[in-house]
Amino acid sequence: MTPNFERIFERILEHEGGYSNHPADNGGATNMGVTQKVFNEYLAASGQKPYSVKMITRQQVKAIFNVKYWIAVKADKLQHGWDYAIVDMAYNSGPSRAVRLAQTVLGLEPDGIVGPKTVAAIFHAPVEKLDEFNDRRLAYLKTLDDWPVFKKGWSDRVAMVKAKSRADLIKARSV
């Protein structure tokens, strides 16, 4: 894990609340952003029987975040700023979708896999490409059936991710 892991994990948890089972949420019951389905997969992989996501611990959330999102998008290889934007989208919309969107913005063939071409493109892309990524993420969210219910929270979240990821990228490039 890179030093950015902890900071980004904390940022993501700022957006995620505690337990929720909103009837309009397609993910169903969630806690700290982890759905019951994802929690069940985690428990099964560690040889445990399923139990309510209400009982998930912060350490379990961190373990899930690390394997299912951080490692899945190879965030430790991404330039700071891009790592936050891509991981945050991955946490909400899936790793493959987040990577494919980044690749599309960067003018690459979108295969959903972070490889050397994707990493190189990120390191050479102008800051405006990161802004475009976040703008397109918001545009994607607006297409979802549950947008009318969650639009305020999602809009605020993407605006914050956009501002912080941009600042992170500018800082990383000035060093």
XYZ file of N, CA and C in Angstrom:
525
model
N 0.838 -1.190 0.000
C 0.000 0.000 0.000
C 0.878 1.246 0.000
N 0.447 2.235 -0.741
C 1.168 3.506 -0.773
C 0.673 4.393 0.367
N 1.413 5.451 0.661
C 0.944 6.381 1.704
C -0.425 6.984 1.383
N -0.778 7.030 0.107
C -2.064 7.597 -0.278
C -3.239 6.699 0.108
N -2.981 5.423 0.339
C -4.052 4.480 0.649
C -4.886 4.958 1.840
N -4.236 5.248 2.951
C -4.960 5.643 4.163
C -5.753 6.929 3.941
N -5.133 7.908 3.301
C -5.797 9.189 3.069
C -7.032 9.000 2.189
N -6.885 8.227 1.143
C -8.010 8.020 0.228
C -9.103 7.180 0.887
N -8.704 6.182 1.655
C -9.690 5.379 2.379
C -10.512 6.279 3.308
N -9.853 7.166 4.028
C -10.562 8.071 4.942
C -11.467 9.028 4.173
N -10.988 9.521 3.042
C -11.823 10.417 2.230
C -13.089 9.709 1.770
N -12.950 8.492 1.344
C -14.111 7.747 0.858
C -15.101 7.501 1.990
N -14.583 7.166 3.164
C -15.500 6.934 4.283
C -16.207 8.213 4.716
N -15.621 9.387 4.428
C -16.316 10.649 4.716
C -17.627 10.731 3.948
N -17.661 10.145 2.760
C -18.854 10.189 1.915
C -19.848 9.093 2.273
N -19.361 8.030 2.844
C -20.212 6.884 3.143
C -20.739 6.992 4.566
N -21.982 6.741 4.721
C -22.554 6.779 6.056
C -22.441 5.432 6.735
N -23.217 5.277 7.752
C -23.291 3.999 8.440
C -24.260 3.078 7.707
N -24.980 2.301 8.466
C -25.906 1.333 7.880
C -27.059 2.050 7.195
N -27.421 1.549 6.026
C -28.558 2.076 5.276
C -29.188 0.942 4.482
N -30.496 1.007 4.377
C -31.212 0.069 3.518
C -32.336 0.840 2.838
N -31.949 1.867 2.098
C -32.908 2.747 1.418
C -33.622 1.967 0.314
N -34.936 2.052 0.251
C -35.673 1.285 -0.754
C -35.293 1.640 -2.203
N -34.815 2.843 -2.449
C -34.448 3.242 -3.812
C -33.010 2.857 -4.174
N -32.245 2.400 -3.197
C -30.835 2.056 -3.452
C -30.761 0.667 -4.074
N -30.298 0.612 -5.313
C -30.191 -0.668 -6.018
C -29.211 -1.625 -5.344
N -28.302 -1.100 -4.544
C -27.331 -1.938 -3.839
C -27.910 -2.633 -2.625
N -29.083 -2.213 -2.201
C -29.700 -2.810 -1.020
C -29.016 -2.359 0.258
N -29.027 -3.228 1.253
C -28.435 -2.900 2.547
C -26.936 -2.654 2.394
N -26.483 -1.552 2.963
C -25.055 -1.203 2.925
C -24.626 -0.638 4.267
N -23.336 -0.719 4.513
C -22.752 -0.095 5.695
C -21.359 0.379 5.293
N -21.097 1.654 5.497
C -19.825 2.268 5.114
C -19.537 2.039 3.629
N -20.601 1.946 2.840
C -20.471 1.769 1.399
C -20.343 0.332 0.936
N -20.288 -0.610 1.853
C -20.169 -2.028 1.491
C -21.564 -2.640 1.487
N -21.929 -3.227 0.349
C -23.244 -3.853 0.241
C -23.242 -5.220 0.933
N -24.430 -5.697 1.232
C -24.554 -7.026 1.835
C -23.947 -8.080 0.922
N -24.170 -7.946 -0.399
C -23.635 -8.912 -1.359
C -22.102 -8.953 -1.300
N -21.468 -7.793 -1.326
C -20.000 -7.727 -1.279
C -19.501 -8.270 0.057
N -20.193 -7.950 1.139
C -19.799 -8.453 2.452
C -19.915 -9.974 2.509
N -20.987 -10.521 1.943
C -21.148 -11.979 1.911
C -20.005 -12.641 1.142
N -19.601 -12.043 0.021
C -18.478 -12.575 -0.764
C -17.190 -12.558 0.061
N -16.961 -11.471 0.764
C -15.783 -11.343 1.623
C -15.796 -12.416 2.717
N -16.939 -12.582 3.370
C -17.048 -13.579 4.439
C -16.827 -14.988 3.894
N -17.424 -15.301 2.758
C -17.266 -16.627 2.152
C -15.802 -16.891 1.806
N -15.120 -15.878 1.267
C -13.708 -16.038 0.898
C -12.832 -16.277 2.117
N -13.289 -15.798 3.288
C -12.520 -16.041 4.512
C -13.099 -17.175 5.345
N -13.965 -18.003 4.707
C -14.474 -19.199 5.368
C -15.499 -18.943 6.446
N -16.156 -17.797 6.402
C -17.140 -17.455 7.422
C -18.555 -17.509 6.837
N -19.500 -17.754 7.707
C -20.903 -17.741 7.299
C -21.376 -16.283 7.207
N -22.324 -16.032 6.314
C -22.828 -14.661 6.174
C -23.557 -14.186 7.424
N -23.429 -12.908 7.674
C -24.221 -12.240 8.708
C -24.445 -10.800 8.259
N -25.272 -10.079 8.967
C -25.716 -8.760 8.530
C -24.564 -7.778 8.360
N -24.624 -7.032 7.269
C -23.647 -5.979 7.003
C -23.729 -4.882 8.073
N -24.816 -4.875 8.839
C -24.908 -3.941 9.972
C -23.738 -4.137 10.928
N -23.227 -5.359 10.984
C -22.189 -5.720 11.958
C -20.759 -5.602 11.402
N -20.598 -5.135 10.175
C -19.272 -5.052 9.573
C -18.382 -4.111 10.390
N -17.120 -4.467 10.510
C -16.175 -3.623 11.242
C -15.403 -2.727 10.269
N -14.818 -1.701 10.799
C -13.999 -0.794 9.995
C -12.821 -1.549 9.368
N -12.245 -2.488 10.089
C -11.131 -3.280 9.551
C -11.588 -4.155 8.388
N -12.785 -4.707 8.484
C -13.322 -5.497 7.376
C -13.565 -4.605 6.158
N -14.094 -3.411 6.389
C -14.310 -2.466 5.295
C -12.977 -2.135 4.628
N -11.957 -1.900 5.443
C -10.639 -1.562 4.896
C -10.071 -2.726 4.083
N -10.247 -3.933 4.558
C -9.762 -5.109 3.820
C -10.488 -5.251 2.484
N -11.793 -5.054 2.497
C -12.584 -5.117 1.264
C -12.154 -4.003 0.321
N -12.023 -2.802 0.842
C -11.589 -1.653 0.045
C -10.243 -1.937 -0.620
N -9.325 -2.493 0.133
C -7.987 -2.771 -0.386
C -8.033 -3.748 -1.560
N -8.661 -4.881 -1.350
C -8.634 -5.937 -2.364
C -9.579 -5.645 -3.532
N -10.809 -5.293 -3.218
C -11.841 -5.192 -4.256
C -11.757 -3.901 -5.068
N -11.140 -2.864 -4.501
C -11.121 -1.574 -5.195
C -9.702 -1.047 -5.411
N -8.928 -0.886 -4.351
C -7.579 -0.322 -4.454
C -6.679 -1.173 -5.360
N -6.569 -2.442 -5.031
C -5.719 -3.342 -5.823
C -6.327 -3.564 -7.204
N -7.652 -3.659 -7.268
C -8.317 -3.936 -8.546
C -8.021 -2.875 -9.602
N -7.872 -1.610 -9.186
C -7.576 -0.543 -10.156
C -6.093 -0.172 -10.146
N -5.302 -0.965 -9.419
C -3.848 -0.722 -9.320
C -3.548 0.723 -8.913
N -4.277 1.179 -7.914
C -4.174 2.570 -7.481
C -2.768 2.952 -7.042
N -2.002 1.984 -6.538
C -0.639 2.282 -6.104
C 0.271 2.661 -7.273
N -0.157 2.389 -8.504
C 0.628 2.730 -9.700
C 0.170 4.045 -10.343
N -0.960 4.567 -9.891
C -1.545 5.752 -10.503
C -1.004 7.030 -9.872
N -0.948 8.067 -10.681
C -0.506 9.357 -10.164
C -1.520 9.862 -9.152
N -0.985 10.499 -8.098
C -1.853 11.033 -7.055
C -2.826 12.021 -7.685
N -4.056 11.937 -7.302
C -5.139 12.706 -7.908
C -5.994 11.753 -8.717
N -5.374 11.128 -9.699
C -6.067 10.100 -10.473
C -6.403 8.913 -9.579
N -5.513 8.562 -8.660
C -5.787 7.416 -7.784
C -7.083 7.637 -7.006
N -7.241 8.825 -6.439
C -8.446 9.124 -5.662
C -9.694 9.102 -6.544
N -9.652 9.781 -7.684
C -10.827 9.867 -8.544
C -11.267 8.486 -9.036
N -10.315 7.685 -9.470
C -10.658 6.361 -10.009
C -11.135 5.421 -8.902
N -10.454 5.415 -7.766
C -10.862 4.524 -6.671
C -12.232 4.921 -6.129
N -12.486 6.213 -6.007
C -13.788 6.631 -5.495
C -14.905 6.179 -6.432
N -14.699 6.337 -7.734
C -15.715 5.855 -8.674
C -15.828 4.334 -8.609
N -14.695 3.652 -8.507
C -14.715 2.189 -8.409
C -15.537 1.738 -7.202
N -15.394 2.438 -6.102
C -16.103 2.079 -4.871
C -17.616 2.173 -5.057
N -18.064 3.101 -5.885
C -19.501 3.285 -6.104
C -20.047 2.597 -7.340
N -19.229 2.494 -8.386
C -19.757 2.034 -9.672
C -19.027 0.827 -10.239
N -18.040 0.333 -9.515
C -17.300 -0.840 -9.960
C -15.958 -0.479 -10.582
N -14.942 -1.284 -10.281
C -13.592 -1.009 -10.785
C -13.491 -0.968 -12.303
N -14.091 -1.918 -12.980
C -13.979 -1.968 -14.435
C -14.596 -0.728 -15.075
N -15.749 -0.322 -14.599
C -16.412 0.864 -15.147
C -15.543 2.109 -14.925
N -14.958 2.243 -13.748
C -14.117 3.409 -13.447
C -12.889 3.441 -14.349
N -12.248 2.307 -14.534
C -11.051 2.239 -15.378
C -11.413 2.475 -16.836
N -12.511 1.885 -17.291
C -12.931 2.097 -18.684
C -13.220 3.572 -18.957
N -13.841 4.249 -17.998
C -14.120 5.669 -18.176
C -12.808 6.449 -18.262
N -11.862 6.153 -17.387
C -10.566 6.837 -17.435
C -9.886 6.588 -18.780
N -9.908 5.370 -19.237
C -9.274 5.031 -20.521
C -9.942 5.766 -21.676
N -11.244 5.870 -21.649
C -11.966 6.596 -22.693
C -11.558 8.065 -22.704
N -11.538 8.675 -21.534
C -11.134 10.081 -21.408
C -9.704 10.281 -21.918
N -8.857 9.301 -21.671
C -7.445 9.398 -22.061
C -7.202 9.017 -23.523
N -8.247 8.631 -24.239
C -8.116 8.287 -25.642
C -7.576 6.889 -25.893
N -7.731 6.020 -24.903
C -7.271 4.634 -25.022
C -8.442 3.713 -25.316
N -8.115 2.522 -25.785
C -9.140 1.484 -25.964
C -9.599 1.063 -24.565
N -10.880 1.225 -24.242
C -11.344 0.921 -22.885
C -11.528 -0.578 -22.635
N -10.559 -1.179 -21.950
C -10.655 -2.604 -21.629
C -10.893 -2.859 -20.141
N -10.860 -1.796 -19.329
C -11.131 -1.945 -17.901
C -9.974 -2.485 -17.089
N -8.800 -2.592 -17.707
C -7.624 -3.130 -17.017
C -6.531 -2.072 -17.007
N -6.002 -1.786 -15.843
C -4.912 -0.811 -15.739
C -3.608 -1.513 -16.084
N -3.055 -1.128 -17.218
C -1.768 -1.655 -17.665
C -0.809 -0.506 -17.919
N 0.349 -0.801 -18.478
C 1.367 0.227 -18.711
C 0.883 1.404 -19.556
N 0.049 1.147 -20.561
C -0.445 2.245 -21.402
C -1.351 3.187 -20.618
N -2.195 2.615 -19.779
C -3.089 3.444 -18.971
C -2.285 4.271 -17.978
N -1.337 3.647 -17.316
C -0.501 4.371 -16.341
C 0.266 5.495 -17.029
N 0.875 5.201 -18.165
C 1.640 6.228 -18.892
C 0.735 7.371 -19.329
N -0.451 7.041 -19.831
C -1.380 8.082 -20.274
C -1.790 8.989 -19.117
N -2.006 8.407 -17.950
C -2.368 9.194 -16.769
C -1.251 10.162 -16.407
N -0.019 9.683 -16.419
C 1.108 10.528 -16.039
C 1.376 11.648 -17.046
N 0.912 11.482 -18.278
C 1.161 12.500 -19.309
C -0.064 13.351 -19.639
N -1.206 13.004 -19.087
C -2.436 13.726 -19.408
C -2.471 15.089 -18.734
N -3.008 16.086 -19.432
C -3.175 17.393 -18.784
C -4.214 17.289 -17.661
N -4.152 18.209 -16.734
C -5.068 18.228 -15.588
C -6.524 18.231 -16.055
N -6.781 18.862 -17.177
C -8.153 18.945 -17.687
C -8.754 17.576 -17.972
N -7.925 16.583 -18.245
C -8.440 15.223 -18.471
C -9.008 14.641 -17.178
N -8.392 14.966 -16.054
C -8.925 14.517 -14.768
C -10.274 15.197 -14.509
N -10.361 16.488 -14.823
C -11.649 17.186 -14.697
C -12.705 16.530 -15.575
N -12.313 16.190 -16.801
C -13.243 15.541 -17.724
C -13.709 14.191 -17.174
N -12.781 13.444 -16.584
C -13.141 12.160 -15.971
C -14.242 12.365 -14.932
N -14.041 13.322 -14.042
C -15.027 13.565 -12.989
C -16.346 14.084 -13.557
N -16.276 14.926 -14.592
C -17.508 15.416 -15.228
C -18.274 14.272 -15.882
N -17.550 13.387 -16.533
C -18.215 12.239 -17.184
C -18.763 11.262 -16.145
N -18.090 11.158 -15.014
C -18.617 10.320 -13.937
C -19.976 10.845 -13.499
N -20.073 12.152 -13.315
C -21.345 12.739 -12.914
C -22.401 12.524 -13.999
N -22.016 12.688 -15.247
C -22.952 12.458 -16.354
C -23.464 11.015 -16.332
N -22.569 10.058 -16.030
C -22.981 8.657 -15.926
C -24.007 8.485 -14.795
N -23.725 9.065 -13.641
C -24.640 8.928 -12.501
C -26.026 9.469 -12.837
N -26.069 10.519 -13.644
C -27.352 11.118 -14.024
C -28.201 10.179 -14.887
N -27.587 9.159 -15.462
C -28.343 8.202 -16.282
C -28.983 7.094 -15.458
N -28.623 6.984 -14.199
C -29.114 5.889 -13.362
C -30.541 6.136 -12.893
N -31.288 5.059 -12.741
C -32.689 5.142 -12.327
C -32.862 5.836 -10.979
N -31.888 5.660 -10.082
C -32.042 6.229 -8.748
C -31.444 7.631 -8.623
N -31.046 8.241 -9.749
C -30.522 9.604 -9.730
C -31.475 10.590 -9.035
N -32.781 10.573 -9.338
C -33.660 11.558 -8.696
C -33.619 11.506 -7.162
N -33.397 10.343 -6.618
C -33.378 10.198 -5.160
C -32.035 10.626 -4.568
N -30.946 10.286 -5.243
C -29.611 10.475 -4.667
C -28.802 11.603 -5.313
N -29.419 12.400 -6.187
C -28.666 13.387 -6.965
C -27.921 14.408 -6.108
N -28.484 14.849 -5.018
C -27.807 15.849 -4.171
C -26.517 15.271 -3.592
N -26.605 14.110 -2.992
C -25.420 13.493 -2.389
C -24.367 13.127 -3.425
N -24.801 12.576 -4.547
C -23.855 12.188 -5.598
C -23.199 13.409 -6.224
N -23.981 14.454 -6.467
C -23.424 15.681 -7.047
C -22.393 16.295 -6.112
N -22.732 16.362 -4.827
C -21.796 16.913 -3.842
C -20.528 16.074 -3.764
N -20.696 14.768 -3.792
C -19.541 13.871 -3.703
C -18.612 14.053 -4.905
N -19.163 14.031 -6.099
C -18.329 14.173 -7.289
C -17.658 15.547 -7.312
N -18.365 16.586 -6.885
C -17.756 17.927 -6.827
C -16.565 17.936 -5.873
N -16.700 17.279 -4.726
C -15.600 17.231 -3.762
C -14.439 16.399 -4.309
N -14.755 15.257 -4.908
C -13.704 14.417 -5.492
C -12.986 15.189 -6.590
N -13.741 15.898 -7.398
C -13.137 16.672 -8.482
C -12.169 17.719 -7.934
N -12.598 18.454 -6.942
C -11.748 19.508 -6.370
C -10.502 18.928 -5.694
N -10.694 17.896 -4.887
C -9.552 17.327 -4.156
C -8.607 16.562 -5.078
N -9.148 15.828 -6.046
C -8.263 15.077 -6.942
C -7.459 16.038 -7.816
N -8.073 17.114 -8.232
C -7.373 18.136 -9.036
C -6.237 18.757 -8.208
N -6.541 19.138 -6.980
C -5.517 19.719 -6.109
C -4.382 18.727 -5.857
N -4.736 17.461 -5.638
C -3.723 16.417 -5.422
C -2.822 16.271 -6.639
N -3.415 16.284 -7.830
C -2.640 16.105 -9.060
C -1.707 17.294 -9.289
N -2.203 18.475 -9.097
C -1.378 19.678 -9.268
C -0.198 19.642 -8.292
N -0.476 19.269 -7.052
C 0.584 19.180 -6.035
C 1.598 18.110 -6.422
N 1.124 16.953 -6.866
C 2.023 15.853 -7.238
C 2.938 16.268 -8.392
N 2.409 17.044 -9.300
C 3.195 17.451 -10.473
C 4.128 18.622 -10.194
N 3.928 19.297 -9.068
C 4.799 20.424 -8.748
C 6.016 20.022 -7.925
N 6.043 18.780 -7.506
C 7.160 18.299 -6.670
C 8.360 17.962 -7.518
